[in-house]
Amino acid sequence: MITHICDRCGRPIEEGQLRYIAKIEVFAAADPLEITLEDLLRNTRSEMDALLEQCEKLTEEELMRDVYVKFNFDLCRACQKAYVTDPLSPASTR
Ligand SMILES: [Zn+2]
């Protein structure tokens, strides 16, 4: 009985066959802030207004995808082997 489909190659994974789950999180990296005196003296109101105007054109989902995305993929044995060997190859990130 087929219980899952490999998200990489599309082959069925039968009940009892080895199956792997790849969990991938992609999120915006936050570097430590360095605030200078110039930053504190700058009028940021117009920059904030421009940012808010940009945000208003995007949906909540689009805004979230810019910050954090999580994927869960089912992999068959062959795809697990290929994926862990080179996770960032174009074939592995389809
Ligand atoms: Zn596969």
PDB file of N, CA, C and O in Angstrom, residues 44-88:
ATOM      1  N   THR A  44      13.818  59.576  10.417  1.00  0.00           N
ATOM      2  CA  THR A  44      13.459  58.308   9.771  1.00  0.00           C
ATOM      3  C   THR A  44      11.979  58.230   9.395  1.00  0.00           C
ATOM      4  O   THR A  44      11.536  57.227   8.870  1.00  0.00           O
ATOM      5  N   ARG A  45      11.244  59.288   9.660  1.00  0.00           N
ATOM      6  CA  ARG A  45       9.797  59.264   9.413  1.00  0.00           C
ATOM      7  C   ARG A  45       9.474  58.951   7.942  1.00  0.00           C
ATOM      8  O   ARG A  45       8.616  58.116   7.659  1.00  0.00           O
ATOM      9  N   SER A  46      10.170  59.606   7.022  1.00  0.00           N
ATOM     10  CA  SER A  46       9.871  59.381   5.597  1.00  0.00           C
ATOM     11  C   SER A  46      10.261  57.960   5.173  1.00  0.00           C
ATOM     12  O   SER A  46       9.569  57.333   4.374  1.00  0.00           O
ATOM     13  N   GLU A  47      11.370  57.433   5.750  1.00  0.00           N
ATOM     14  CA  GLU A  47      11.753  56.050   5.446  1.00  0.00           C
ATOM     15  C   GLU A  47      10.703  55.076   5.961  1.00  0.00           C
ATOM     16  O   GLU A  47      10.355  54.099   5.292  1.00  0.00           O
ATOM     17  N   MET A  48      10.203  55.343   7.170  1.00  0.00           N
ATOM     18  CA  MET A  48       9.158  54.484   7.748  1.00  0.00           C
ATOM     19  C   MET A  48       7.886  54.549   6.908  1.00  0.00           C
ATOM     20  O   MET A  48       7.255  53.521   6.648  1.00  0.00           O
ATOM     21  N   ASP A  49       7.509  55.741   6.474  1.00  0.00           N
ATOM     22  CA  ASP A  49       6.317  55.892   5.646  1.00  0.00           C
ATOM     23  C   ASP A  49       6.460  55.118   4.340  1.00  0.00           C
ATOM     24  O   ASP A  49       5.523  54.453   3.891  1.00  0.00           O
ATOM     25  N   ALA A  50       7.665  55.196   3.716  1.00  0.00           N
ATOM     26  CA  ALA A  50       7.902  54.487   2.466  1.00  0.00           C
ATOM     27  C   ALA A  50       7.825  52.973   2.678  1.00  0.00           C
ATOM     28  O   ALA A  50       7.245  52.245   1.865  1.00  0.00           O
ATOM     29  N   LEU A  51       8.397  52.491   3.798  1.00  0.00           N
ATOM     30  CA  LEU A  51       8.346  51.067   4.111  1.00  0.00           C
ATOM     31  C   LEU A  51       6.907  50.588   4.316  1.00  0.00           C
ATOM     32  O   LEU A  51       6.499  49.542   3.814  1.00  0.00           O
ATOM     33  N   LEU A  52       6.147  51.393   5.069  1.00  0.00           N
ATOM     34  CA  LEU A  52       4.744  51.028   5.320  1.00  0.00           C
ATOM     35  C   LEU A  52       3.945  51.001   4.021  1.00  0.00           C
ATOM     36  O   LEU A  52       3.092  50.129   3.822  1.00  0.00           O
ATOM     37  N   GLU A  53       4.252  51.945   3.138  1.00  0.00           N
ATOM     38  CA  GLU A  53       3.559  51.984   1.844  1.00  0.00           C
ATOM     39  C   GLU A  53       3.878  50.721   1.029  1.00  0.00           C
ATOM     40  O   GLU A  53       3.001  50.139   0.410  1.00  0.00           O
ATOM     41  N   GLN A  54       5.153  50.280   1.074  1.00  0.00           N
ATOM     42  CA  GLN A  54       5.534  49.043   0.385  1.00  0.00           C
ATOM     43  C   GLN A  54       4.794  47.849   0.978  1.00  0.00           C
ATOM     44  O   GLN A  54       4.317  46.977   0.256  1.00  0.00           O
ATOM     45  N   CYS A  55       4.720  47.810   2.308  1.00  0.00           N
ATOM     46  CA  CYS A  55       4.076  46.687   2.997  1.00  0.00           C
ATOM     47  C   CYS A  55       2.582  46.616   2.679  1.00  0.00           C
ATOM     48  O   CYS A  55       2.011  45.528   2.597  1.00  0.00           O
ATOM     49  N   GLU A  56       1.957  47.761   2.519  1.00  0.00           N
ATOM     50  CA  GLU A  56       0.517  47.781   2.251  1.00  0.00           C
ATOM     51  C   GLU A  56       0.179  47.112   0.929  1.00  0.00           C
ATOM     52  O   GLU A  56      -0.939  46.633   0.730  1.00  0.00           O
ATOM     53  N   LYS A  57       1.152  47.064  -0.004  1.00  0.00           N
ATOM     54  CA  LYS A  57       0.909  46.463  -1.312  1.00  0.00           C
ATOM     55  C   LYS A  57       1.045  44.939  -1.271  1.00  0.00           C
ATOM     56  O   LYS A  57       0.717  44.266  -2.240  1.00  0.00           O
ATOM     57  N   LEU A  58       1.550  44.385  -0.175  1.00  0.00           N
ATOM     58  CA  LEU A  58       1.780  42.947  -0.072  1.00  0.00           C
ATOM     59  C   LEU A  58       0.766  42.309   0.871  1.00  0.00           C
ATOM     60  O   LEU A  58       0.276  42.948   1.797  1.00  0.00           O
ATOM     61  N   THR A  59       0.489  41.037   0.626  1.00  0.00           N
ATOM     62  CA  THR A  59      -0.402  40.315   1.529  1.00  0.00           C
ATOM     63  C   THR A  59       0.394  39.879   2.760  1.00  0.00           C
ATOM     64  O   THR A  59       1.626  39.899   2.756  1.00  0.00           O
ATOM     65  N   GLU A  60      -0.321  39.454   3.785  1.00  0.00           N
ATOM     66  CA  GLU A  60       0.331  38.978   5.006  1.00  0.00           C
ATOM     67  C   GLU A  60       1.245  37.797   4.677  1.00  0.00           C
ATOM     68  O   GLU A  60       2.355  37.683   5.201  1.00  0.00           O
ATOM     69  N   GLU A  61       0.784  36.901   3.778  1.00  0.00           N
ATOM     70  CA  GLU A  61       1.584  35.731   3.396  1.00  0.00           C
ATOM     71  C   GLU A  61       2.873  36.155   2.688  1.00  0.00           C
ATOM     72  O   GLU A  61       3.946  35.614   2.963  1.00  0.00           O
ATOM     73  N   GLU A  62       2.773  37.126   1.798  1.00  0.00           N
ATOM     74  CA  GLU A  62       3.968  37.610   1.091  1.00  0.00           C
ATOM     75  C   GLU A  62       4.966  38.226   2.069  1.00  0.00           C
ATOM     76  O   GLU A  62       6.172  38.018   1.956  1.00  0.00           O
ATOM     77  N   LEU A  63       4.453  38.963   3.040  1.00  0.00           N
ATOM     78  CA  LEU A  63       5.333  39.574   4.039  1.00  0.00           C
ATOM     79  C   LEU A  63       6.016  38.500   4.883  1.00  0.00           C
ATOM     80  O   LEU A  63       7.214  38.583   5.162  1.00  0.00           O
ATOM     81  N   MET A  64       5.256  37.458   5.264  1.00  0.00           N
ATOM     82  CA  MET A  64       5.834  36.370   6.065  1.00  0.00           C
ATOM     83  C   MET A  64       6.921  35.634   5.296  1.00  0.00           C
ATOM     84  O   MET A  64       7.953  35.268   5.848  1.00  0.00           O
ATOM     85  N   ARG A  65       6.680  35.396   3.996  1.00  0.00           N
ATOM     86  CA  ARG A  65       7.652  34.648   3.189  1.00  0.00           C
ATOM     87  C   ARG A  65       8.980  35.389   3.072  1.00  0.00           C
ATOM     88  O   ARG A  65      10.010  34.780   2.824  1.00  0.00           O
ATOM     89  N   ASP A  66       8.966  36.681   3.238  1.00  0.00           N
ATOM     90  CA  ASP A  66      10.219  37.450   3.224  1.00  0.00           C
ATOM     91  C   ASP A  66      11.026  37.233   4.503  1.00  0.00           C
ATOM     92  O   ASP A  66      12.223  37.508   4.539  1.00  0.00           O
ATOM     93  N   VAL A  67      10.362  36.759   5.547  1.00  0.00           N
ATOM     94  CA  VAL A  67      11.013  36.641   6.846  1.00  0.00           C
ATOM     95  C   VAL A  67      11.258  35.190   7.242  1.00  0.00           C
ATOM     96  O   VAL A  67      12.330  34.833   7.726  1.00  0.00           O
ATOM     97  N   TYR A  68      10.247  34.318   7.026  1.00  0.00           N
ATOM     98  CA  TYR A  68      10.360  32.945   7.515  1.00  0.00           C
ATOM     99  C   TYR A  68       9.530  32.009   6.647  1.00  0.00           C
ATOM    100  O   TYR A  68       8.361  32.275   6.385  1.00  0.00           O
ATOM    101  N   VAL A  69      10.166  30.923   6.192  1.00  0.00           N
ATOM    102  CA  VAL A  69       9.468  29.888   5.420  1.00  0.00           C
ATOM    103  C   VAL A  69       9.936  28.528   5.936  1.00  0.00           C
ATOM    104  O   VAL A  69      11.124  28.333   6.203  1.00  0.00           O
ATOM    105  N   LYS A  70       9.001  27.611   6.095  1.00  0.00           N
ATOM    106  CA  LYS A  70       9.339  26.269   6.565  1.00  0.00           C
ATOM    107  C   LYS A  70       8.776  25.254   5.574  1.00  0.00           C
ATOM    108  O   LYS A  70       7.637  25.387   5.115  1.00  0.00           O
ATOM    109  N   PHE A  71       9.613  24.263   5.221  1.00  0.00           N
ATOM    110  CA  PHE A  71       9.195  23.200   4.310  1.00  0.00           C
ATOM    111  C   PHE A  71       9.366  21.850   5.004  1.00  0.00           C
ATOM    112  O   PHE A  71      10.304  21.660   5.778  1.00  0.00           O
ATOM    113  N   ASN A  72       8.478  20.919   4.683  1.00  0.00           N
ATOM    114  CA  ASN A  72       8.618  19.517   5.092  1.00  0.00           C
ATOM    115  C   ASN A  72       8.483  18.675   3.837  1.00  0.00           C
ATOM    116  O   ASN A  72       7.457  18.749   3.153  1.00  0.00           O
ATOM    117  N   PHE A  73       9.521  17.894   3.514  1.00  0.00           N
ATOM    118  CA  PHE A  73       9.481  17.040   2.325  1.00  0.00           C
ATOM    119  C   PHE A  73       9.631  15.585   2.724  1.00  0.00           C
ATOM    120  O   PHE A  73      10.480  15.250   3.563  1.00  0.00           O
ATOM    121  N   ASP A  74       8.834  14.709   2.103  1.00  0.00           N
ATOM    122  CA  ASP A  74       9.024  13.263   2.237  1.00  0.00           C
ATOM    123  C   ASP A  74      10.008  12.839   1.164  1.00  0.00           C
ATOM    124  O   ASP A  74       9.877  13.245   0.004  1.00  0.00           O
ATOM    125  N   LEU A  75      10.998  12.037   1.550  1.00  0.00           N
ATOM    126  CA  LEU A  75      11.995  11.566   0.592  1.00  0.00           C
ATOM    127  C   LEU A  75      12.085  10.049   0.636  1.00  0.00           C
ATOM    128  O   LEU A  75      12.044   9.445   1.720  1.00  0.00           O
ATOM    129  N   CYS A  76      12.253   9.422  -0.541  1.00  0.00           N
ATOM    130  CA  CYS A  76      12.537   7.993  -0.600  1.00  0.00           C
ATOM    131  C   CYS A  76      14.020   7.795  -0.266  1.00  0.00           C
ATOM    132  O   CYS A  76      14.768   8.769  -0.145  1.00  0.00           O
ATOM    133  N   ARG A  77      14.433   6.543  -0.146  1.00  0.00           N
ATOM    134  CA  ARG A  77      15.824   6.240   0.238  1.00  0.00           C
ATOM    135  C   ARG A  77      16.818   6.829  -0.768  1.00  0.00           C
ATOM    136  O   ARG A  77      17.811   7.440  -0.370  1.00  0.00           O
ATOM    137  N   ALA A  78      16.561   6.653  -2.057  1.00  0.00           N
ATOM    138  CA  ALA A  78      17.500   7.137  -3.085  1.00  0.00           C
ATOM    139  C   ALA A  78      17.622   8.660  -3.033  1.00  0.00           C
ATOM    140  O   ALA A  78      18.723   9.215  -3.135  1.00  0.00           O
ATOM    141  N   CYS A  79      16.512   9.338  -2.849  1.00  0.00           N
ATOM    142  CA  CYS A  79      16.554  10.801  -2.819  1.00  0.00           C
ATOM    143  C   CYS A  79      17.198  11.315  -1.533  1.00  0.00           C
ATOM    144  O   CYS A  79      17.867  12.344  -1.544  1.00  0.00           O
ATOM    145  N   GLN A  80      17.011  10.588  -0.425  1.00  0.00           N
ATOM    146  CA  GLN A  80      17.685  10.987   0.821  1.00  0.00           C
ATOM    147  C   GLN A  80      19.189  10.950   0.617  1.00  0.00           C
ATOM    148  O   GLN A  80      19.895  11.863   1.024  1.00  0.00           O
ATOM    149  N   LYS A  81      19.674   9.863  -0.023  1.00  0.00           N
ATOM    150  CA  LYS A  81      21.121   9.732  -0.243  1.00  0.00           C
ATOM    151  C   LYS A  81      21.629  10.882  -1.111  1.00  0.00           C
ATOM    152  O   LYS A  81      22.655  11.494  -0.809  1.00  0.00           O
ATOM    153  N   ALA A  82      20.923  11.180  -2.187  1.00  0.00           N
ATOM    154  CA  ALA A  82      21.339  12.252  -3.089  1.00  0.00           C
ATOM    155  C   ALA A  82      21.258  13.607  -2.389  1.00  0.00           C
ATOM    156  O   ALA A  82      22.156  14.449  -2.526  1.00  0.00           O
ATOM    157  N   TYR A  83      20.208  13.796  -1.620  1.00  0.00           N
ATOM    158  CA  TYR A  83      19.995  15.091  -0.975  1.00  0.00           C
ATOM    159  C   TYR A  83      21.077  15.399   0.055  1.00  0.00           C
ATOM    160  O   TYR A  83      21.637  16.499   0.072  1.00  0.00           O
ATOM    161  N   VAL A  84      21.386  14.432   0.930  1.00  0.00           N
ATOM    162  CA  VAL A  84      22.369  14.716   1.973  1.00  0.00           C
ATOM    163  C   VAL A  84      23.778  14.848   1.408  1.00  0.00           C
ATOM    164  O   VAL A  84      24.646  15.459   2.031  1.00  0.00           O
ATOM    165  N   THR A  85      24.022  14.276   0.225  1.00  0.00           N
ATOM    166  CA  THR A  85      25.321  14.415  -0.412  1.00  0.00           C
ATOM    167  C   THR A  85      25.544  15.846  -0.900  1.00  0.00           C
ATOM    168  O   THR A  85      26.631  16.394  -0.781  1.00  0.00           O
ATOM    169  N   ASP A  86      24.468  16.456  -1.439  1.00  0.00           N
ATOM    170  CA  ASP A  86      24.603  17.804  -1.997  1.00  0.00           C
ATOM    171  C   ASP A  86      23.260  18.532  -1.915  1.00  0.00           C
ATOM    172  O   ASP A  86      22.555  18.677  -2.904  1.00  0.00           O
ATOM    173  N   PRO A  87      22.905  19.003  -0.711  1.00  0.00           N
ATOM    174  CA  PRO A  87      21.574  19.585  -0.521  1.00  0.00           C
ATOM    175  C   PRO A  87      21.297  20.864  -1.316  1.00  0.00           C
ATOM    176  O   PRO A  87      20.150  21.217  -1.540  1.00  0.00           O
ATOM    177  N   LEU A  88      22.347  21.555  -1.741  1.00  0.00           N
ATOM    178  CA  LEU A  88      22.109  22.817  -2.433  1.00  0.00           C
ATOM    179  C   LEU A  88      22.248  22.700  -3.953  1.00  0.00           C
ATOM    180  O   LEU A  88      22.214  23.716  -4.657  1.00  0.00           O
TER     181      LEU A  88
END
